XYZ file of C-alpha atoms in Angstrom:
385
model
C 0.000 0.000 0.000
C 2.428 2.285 1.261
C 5.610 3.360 -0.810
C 8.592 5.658 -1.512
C 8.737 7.411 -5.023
C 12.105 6.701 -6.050
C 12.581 9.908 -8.246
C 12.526 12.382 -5.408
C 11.855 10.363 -2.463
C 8.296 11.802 -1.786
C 6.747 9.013 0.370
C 2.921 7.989 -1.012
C 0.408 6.112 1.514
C -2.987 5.009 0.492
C -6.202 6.977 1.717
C -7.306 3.691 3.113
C -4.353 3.311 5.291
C -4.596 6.689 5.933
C -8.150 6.921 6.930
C -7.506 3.528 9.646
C -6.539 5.041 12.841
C -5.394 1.644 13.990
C -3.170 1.398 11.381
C 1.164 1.794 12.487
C 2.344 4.575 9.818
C 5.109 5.606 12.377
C 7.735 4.370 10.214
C 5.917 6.427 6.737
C 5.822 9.403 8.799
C 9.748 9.208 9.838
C 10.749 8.787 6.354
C 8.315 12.131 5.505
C 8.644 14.217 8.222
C 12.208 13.639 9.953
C 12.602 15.360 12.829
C 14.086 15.264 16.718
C 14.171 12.042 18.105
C 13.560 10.042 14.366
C 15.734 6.904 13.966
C 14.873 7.707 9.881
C 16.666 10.783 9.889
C 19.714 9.815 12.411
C 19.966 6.589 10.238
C 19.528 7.776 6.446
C 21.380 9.514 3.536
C 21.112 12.785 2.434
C 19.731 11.673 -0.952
C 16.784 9.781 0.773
C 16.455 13.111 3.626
C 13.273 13.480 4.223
C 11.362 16.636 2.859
C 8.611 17.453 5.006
C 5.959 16.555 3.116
C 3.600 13.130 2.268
C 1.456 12.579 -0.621
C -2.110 10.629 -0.307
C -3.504 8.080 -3.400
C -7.131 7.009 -3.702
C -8.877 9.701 -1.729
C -12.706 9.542 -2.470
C -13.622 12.024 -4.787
C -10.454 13.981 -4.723
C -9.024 13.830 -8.324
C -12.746 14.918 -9.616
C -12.870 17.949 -7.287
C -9.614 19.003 -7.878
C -10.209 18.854 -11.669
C -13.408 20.661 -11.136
C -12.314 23.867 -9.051
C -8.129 24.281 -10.028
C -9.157 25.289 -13.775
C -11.811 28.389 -12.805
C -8.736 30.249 -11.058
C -7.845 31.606 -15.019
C -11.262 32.898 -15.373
C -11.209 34.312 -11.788
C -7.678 35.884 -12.904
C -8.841 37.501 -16.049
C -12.122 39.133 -14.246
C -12.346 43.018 -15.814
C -10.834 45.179 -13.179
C -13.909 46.468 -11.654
C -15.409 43.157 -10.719
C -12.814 42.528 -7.987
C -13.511 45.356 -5.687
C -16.619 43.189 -4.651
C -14.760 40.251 -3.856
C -12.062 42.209 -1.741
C -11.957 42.413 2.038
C -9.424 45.043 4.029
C -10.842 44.509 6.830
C -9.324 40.608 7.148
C -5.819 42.199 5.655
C -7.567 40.365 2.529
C -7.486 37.046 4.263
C -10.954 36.105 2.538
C -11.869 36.673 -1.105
C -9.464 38.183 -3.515
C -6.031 39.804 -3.339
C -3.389 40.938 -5.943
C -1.003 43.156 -5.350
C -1.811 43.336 -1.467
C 1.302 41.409 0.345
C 4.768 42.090 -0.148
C 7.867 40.196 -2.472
C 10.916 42.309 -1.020
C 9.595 45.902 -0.708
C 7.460 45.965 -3.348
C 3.837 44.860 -3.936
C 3.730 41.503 -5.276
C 1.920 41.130 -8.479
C 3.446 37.868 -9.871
C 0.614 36.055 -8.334
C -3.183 36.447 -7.141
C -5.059 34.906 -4.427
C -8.395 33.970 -3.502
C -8.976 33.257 0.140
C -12.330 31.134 1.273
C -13.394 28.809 4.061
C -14.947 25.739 2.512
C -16.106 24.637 6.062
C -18.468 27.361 7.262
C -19.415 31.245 5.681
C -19.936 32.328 9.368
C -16.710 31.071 11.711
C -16.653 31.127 14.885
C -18.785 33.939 17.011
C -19.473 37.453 16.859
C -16.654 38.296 19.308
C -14.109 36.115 18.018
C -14.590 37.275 14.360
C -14.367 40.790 15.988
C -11.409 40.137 17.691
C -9.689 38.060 14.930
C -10.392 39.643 12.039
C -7.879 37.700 9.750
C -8.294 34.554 11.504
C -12.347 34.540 11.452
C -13.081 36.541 8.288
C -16.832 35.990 6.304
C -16.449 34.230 2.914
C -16.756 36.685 0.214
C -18.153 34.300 -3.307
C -18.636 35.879 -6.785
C -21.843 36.228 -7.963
C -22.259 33.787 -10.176
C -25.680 34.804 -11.604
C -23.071 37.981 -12.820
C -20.251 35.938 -13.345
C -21.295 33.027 -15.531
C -17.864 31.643 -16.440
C -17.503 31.401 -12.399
C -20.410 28.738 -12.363
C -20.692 26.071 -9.681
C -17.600 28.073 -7.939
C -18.571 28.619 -4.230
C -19.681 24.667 -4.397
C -16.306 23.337 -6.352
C -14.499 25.303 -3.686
C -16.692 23.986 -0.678
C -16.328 20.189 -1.725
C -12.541 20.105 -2.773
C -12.010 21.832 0.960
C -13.668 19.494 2.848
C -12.271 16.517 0.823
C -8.730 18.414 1.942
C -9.819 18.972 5.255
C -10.545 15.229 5.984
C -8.106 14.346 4.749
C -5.415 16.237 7.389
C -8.199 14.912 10.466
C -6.820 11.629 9.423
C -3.461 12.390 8.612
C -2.937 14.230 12.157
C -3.982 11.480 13.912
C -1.798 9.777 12.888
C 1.135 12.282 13.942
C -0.270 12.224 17.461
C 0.388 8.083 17.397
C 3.824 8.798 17.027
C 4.621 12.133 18.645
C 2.882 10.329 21.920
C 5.534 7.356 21.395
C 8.660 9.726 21.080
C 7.741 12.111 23.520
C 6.399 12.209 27.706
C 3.803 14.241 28.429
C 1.744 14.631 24.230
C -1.678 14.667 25.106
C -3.411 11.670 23.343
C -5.562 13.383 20.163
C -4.356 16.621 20.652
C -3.606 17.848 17.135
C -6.568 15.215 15.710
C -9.048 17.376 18.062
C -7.997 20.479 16.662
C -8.096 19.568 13.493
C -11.138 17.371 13.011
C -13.369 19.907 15.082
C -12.113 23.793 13.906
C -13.969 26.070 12.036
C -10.384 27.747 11.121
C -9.737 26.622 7.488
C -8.473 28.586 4.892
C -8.604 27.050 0.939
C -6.001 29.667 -0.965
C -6.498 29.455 -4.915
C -3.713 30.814 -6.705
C -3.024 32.202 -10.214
C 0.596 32.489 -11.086
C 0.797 34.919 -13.706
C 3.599 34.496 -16.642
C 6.900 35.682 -15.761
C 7.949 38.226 -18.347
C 11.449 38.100 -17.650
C 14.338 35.511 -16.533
C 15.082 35.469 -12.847
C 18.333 33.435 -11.104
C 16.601 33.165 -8.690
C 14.859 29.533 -7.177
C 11.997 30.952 -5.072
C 10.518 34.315 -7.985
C 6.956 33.224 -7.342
C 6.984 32.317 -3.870
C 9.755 33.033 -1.498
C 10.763 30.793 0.933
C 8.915 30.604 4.395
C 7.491 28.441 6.712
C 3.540 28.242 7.305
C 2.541 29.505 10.112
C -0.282 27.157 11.428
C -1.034 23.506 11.769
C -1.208 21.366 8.940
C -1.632 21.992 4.944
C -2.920 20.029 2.247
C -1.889 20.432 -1.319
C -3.948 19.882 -4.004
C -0.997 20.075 -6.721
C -0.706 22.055 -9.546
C -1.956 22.837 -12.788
C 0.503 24.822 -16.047
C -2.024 26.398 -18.341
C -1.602 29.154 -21.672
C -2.266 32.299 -19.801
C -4.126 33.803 -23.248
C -6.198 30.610 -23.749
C -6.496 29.337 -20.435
C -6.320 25.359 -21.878
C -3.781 22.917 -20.216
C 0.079 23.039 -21.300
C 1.384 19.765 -22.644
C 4.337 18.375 -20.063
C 7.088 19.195 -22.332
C 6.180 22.888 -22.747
C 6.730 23.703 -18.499
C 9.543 23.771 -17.771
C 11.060 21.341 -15.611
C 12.560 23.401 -12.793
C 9.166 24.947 -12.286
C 6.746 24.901 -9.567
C 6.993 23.206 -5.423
C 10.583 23.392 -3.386
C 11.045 22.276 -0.200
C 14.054 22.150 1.846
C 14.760 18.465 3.467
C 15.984 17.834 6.906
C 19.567 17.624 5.088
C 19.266 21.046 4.139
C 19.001 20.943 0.812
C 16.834 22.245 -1.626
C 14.524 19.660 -3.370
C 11.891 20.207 -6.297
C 9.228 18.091 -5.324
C 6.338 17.425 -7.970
C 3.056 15.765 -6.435
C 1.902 12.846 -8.424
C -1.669 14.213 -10.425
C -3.570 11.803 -8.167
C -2.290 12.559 -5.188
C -3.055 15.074 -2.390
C -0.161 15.893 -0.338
C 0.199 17.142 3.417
C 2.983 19.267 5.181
C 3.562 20.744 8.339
C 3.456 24.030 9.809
C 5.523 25.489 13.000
C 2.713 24.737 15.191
C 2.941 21.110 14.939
C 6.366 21.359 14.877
C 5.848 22.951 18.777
C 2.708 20.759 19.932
C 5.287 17.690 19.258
C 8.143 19.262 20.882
C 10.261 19.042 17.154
C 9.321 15.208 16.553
C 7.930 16.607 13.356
C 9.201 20.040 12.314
C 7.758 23.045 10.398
C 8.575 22.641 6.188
C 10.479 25.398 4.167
C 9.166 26.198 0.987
C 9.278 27.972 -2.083
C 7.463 28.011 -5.239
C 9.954 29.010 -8.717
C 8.295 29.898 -12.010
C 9.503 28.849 -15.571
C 12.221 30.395 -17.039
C 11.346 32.954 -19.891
C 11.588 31.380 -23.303
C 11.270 27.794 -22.433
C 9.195 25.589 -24.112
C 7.426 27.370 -27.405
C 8.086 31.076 -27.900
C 4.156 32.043 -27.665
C 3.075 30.396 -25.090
C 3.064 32.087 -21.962
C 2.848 29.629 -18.806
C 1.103 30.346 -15.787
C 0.428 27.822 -12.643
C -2.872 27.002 -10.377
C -2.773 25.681 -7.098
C -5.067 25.021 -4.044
C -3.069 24.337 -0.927
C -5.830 24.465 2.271
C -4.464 25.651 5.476
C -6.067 24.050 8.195
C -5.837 25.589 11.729
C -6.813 25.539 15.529
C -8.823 28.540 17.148
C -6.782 31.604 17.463
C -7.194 31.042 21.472
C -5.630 27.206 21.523
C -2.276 27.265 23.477
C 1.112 26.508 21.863
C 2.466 24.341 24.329
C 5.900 21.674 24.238
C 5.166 18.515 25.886
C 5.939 18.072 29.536
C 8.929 15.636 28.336
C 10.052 18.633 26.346
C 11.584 21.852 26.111
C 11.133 24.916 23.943
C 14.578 24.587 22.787
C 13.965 21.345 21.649
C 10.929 22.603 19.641
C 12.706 25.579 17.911
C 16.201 23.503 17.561
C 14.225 21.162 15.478
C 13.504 23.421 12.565
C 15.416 22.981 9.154
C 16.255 25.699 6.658
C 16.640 28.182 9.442
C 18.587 30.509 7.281
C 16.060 30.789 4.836
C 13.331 31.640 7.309
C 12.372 34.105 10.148
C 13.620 31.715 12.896
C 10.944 30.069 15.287
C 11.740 31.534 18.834
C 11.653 35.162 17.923
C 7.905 34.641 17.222
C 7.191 31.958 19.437
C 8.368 33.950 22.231
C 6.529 32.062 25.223
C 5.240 28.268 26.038
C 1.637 28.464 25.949
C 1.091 31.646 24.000
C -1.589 31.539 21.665
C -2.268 30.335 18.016
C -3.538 33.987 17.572
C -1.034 35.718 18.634
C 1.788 33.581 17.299
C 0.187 34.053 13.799
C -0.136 37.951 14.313
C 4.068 38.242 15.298
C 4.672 35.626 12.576
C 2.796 38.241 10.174
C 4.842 40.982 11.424
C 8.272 38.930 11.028
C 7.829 37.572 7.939
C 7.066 41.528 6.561
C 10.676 42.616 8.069
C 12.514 39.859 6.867
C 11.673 40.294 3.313
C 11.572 44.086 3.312
C-alpha cells in the first residue's frame, strides 16, 4: 500500500491506510517528516532526507474535485478590473476573497501572483466576538456572484467540496502524527492535534493564479519566497501549467522542468518536489512542529516559475494551485510537551537561514495560536523588506 517514489523520495500512503486510525504509519511518517528524536533521519542519507511533506492516493472524490475547481482560477484571474472590488476584504488584511497586489515580495507589492482566500467549512466562523477580535483569523467568505459571473459557475460549491475533501483528509493524517509524537515524547496529550483539526472552524482554501513571468530570474523561489507556514497542517492539491491567453492545459514538455513546489529536506538541501496528479499531499506548519516538541518540524518552501523562453516562444505559462491551510482557534495554546523543552521545539527546525527563525515569534510556552500568527505576520514583513 504504502511506498517511496524513487525519483525524489516523496513518500505515497494510500487513503485507506490513511483513513484507519489503527493502522502503524510511524515508520511512513519518519521517512516524511524527519525530525528530533527520528531513527529515519539519524539513520539515512542525504539523498533519501526526508522533505517534510507526504502525498495521499485514492482519496474519495479527490481527483474529480480538484479537476473541477483548479481550472476556474484563469477565469477568476482575467475578471475586468472592476469586478474585484466586490470580492475584496481590508478589513481581514484580505485574508478572505481576492487579493493581488496586497502582500509584499521584497519591498514591493507583489503582483506575480493572485489569491483567492475562502473557508470551505463554514461562511460564518466562529462567534461574533471572536470574528471581531480576529479579524484575519475569522473573516466571512466573500463568493462571486455567479448569476453575474457566468464563467464562475458552480464556484462557491467546487471550492466547498474540494475543501472538505482536503480537510478530511489532514483529520486523518494528524492522527496519525499524534500516534507517534505520543511514542517519542512524555507528556503529548493523546488526540491533541486530531481534536484540533477534526473539530475547527479555522480553514483557509487559498487558490492561486501564477501569472507568466515576463522576464528571466536566477533566482529559485521568484513566485513564492521561501517561508514556513505559520499554522497547523496543509494540504496540497498540486498544480496545474495552463496558456495564460487561452487558459487550456500546457502539454508536459512545454513547463519547464525546474518549475513549480521546493522544499528544503531535513539535510538542508533544496529539493523540487512534484506531487503525483492523483495525489493530495500534506505538510507541516511550525505549530505542529511545537505541539510535538520538534518530533515533526515546520517545512520550508518555495514556489519558482519557468524560465522565460522555455518551451514554445508564444506560449506564456502560468500555474494554479489550491493548498488548504487548516488551523486551531486563534485562542488554543502553543504548548511543548511536559517531556520537552522549547529549545527542543525551535532547535528542530530545518532551513533556518532561509526563514524568520521560530523563537523570535514563538516567544513564550503556551502563548496563543492567535497571537503567534499575528508576530509571525509581522516577522515575515521585516525579513523580506
Amino acid at each position: 500500500m504504502s511506498s517511496l517514489s524513487t525519483s525524489s523520495h516523496l513518500v505515497i500512503v494510500d487513503y485507506e491506510d490513511i483513513a484507519d486510525a489503527s493502522k502503524d504509519l510511524t515508520a511512513e511518517l519518519e521517512c516524511a517528516f524527519g525530525g528530533r528524536l527520528s531513527s529515519t533521519t539519524n539513520n539515512i542519507s542525504d539523498a533519501a532526507s526526508p522533505l517534510g511533506i507526504i502525498a495521499i492516493r485514492n482519496i474519495p472524490n479527490f481527483v474529480e474535485a480538484k479537476n473541477a475547481f483548479l481550472p476556474m482560477a484563469h477565469a477568476l484571474a482575467h475578471l475586468k478590473p472592476q469586478c474585484y472590488q466586490a470580492l475584496e476584504d481590508p478589513t481581514s488584511f484580505y485574508n478572505t476573497g481576492w487579493s493581488h497586489g496586497k502582500e509584499k515580495l521584497g519591498d514591493e507589492p507583489d503582483y506575480a501572483k493572485a489569491s483567492y482566500y475562502f473557508n470551505p467549512l463554514t461562511d460564518l466562523p466562529g462567534t461574533q466576538d471572536e470574528r471581531e477580535k480576529y479579524p484575519a483569523s475569522y473573516p466571512c467568505n466573500k463568493w462571486p456572484n455567479e448569476d453575474d459571473l457566468p464563467q464562475l459557475k458552480h464556484f462557491k460549491q467546487s471550492a466547498q467540496k474540494l475543501g472538505k475533501i482536503m480537510h478530511q483528509t489532514v483529520a486523518h493524517v494528524a492522527k496519525h502524527i499524534d500516534v507517534m509524537a505520543a511514542k517519542k515524547v512524555v507528556g503529548y496529550r493523546k488526540d491533541l492535534l486530531f481534536d484540533a483539526m477534526q473539530h475547527t472552524e479555522k480553514a483557509k482554501g487559498r487558490l492561486l493564479y501564477y501569472y507568466p513571468i515576463d522576464k528571466d530570474e536566477a533566482k529559485e523561489d521568484n513566485w513564492i519566497g521561501w517561508h514556513n507556514d505559520s499554522g497547523f497542517l496543509t494540504s496540497l492539491a498540486g498544480d496545474l501549467f495552463l496558456d495564460d491567453e487561452t487558459g487550456k492545459p500546457i502539454s508536459p514538455d512545454q513547463v519547464d522542468p525546474q518549475a513549480g513546489l521546493y522544499v528544503t529536506n531535513r539535510s538542508g538541501e533544496s529539493i523540487h518536489v512534484k506531487i503525483p496528479d492523483d495525489c493530495m499531499a500534506v505538510q507541516i506548519g511550525e505549530c505542529v512542529q511545537i505541539l510535538t516538541g520538534g518530533v515533526v518540524v515546520a517545512t520550508p518552501h518555495c514556489v519558482r516559475g519557468p524560465r522565460a523562453g522555455f518551451g514554445a516562444s508564444n506560449v506564456k505559462a502560468s500555474r494554479i494551485s489550491c493548498p488548504c491551510f487548516i488551523d486551531s482557534e486563534p485562542s488554543f495554546p502553543l504548548t511543548v510537551p511536559i517531556g520537552c523543552t522549547s529549545d527542543d521545539a525551535c532547535q528542530a527546525g530545518v532551513g533556518r537561514d532561509k526563514v524568520p527563525l521560530l523563537e523570535e515569534r514563538w516567544v513564550e510556552n503556551g502563548m496563543t495560536f492567535g497571537s503567534f500568527l499575528q508576530k509571525s505576520f509581522e516577522k515575515y514583513y521585516d525579513w523580506s523588506s
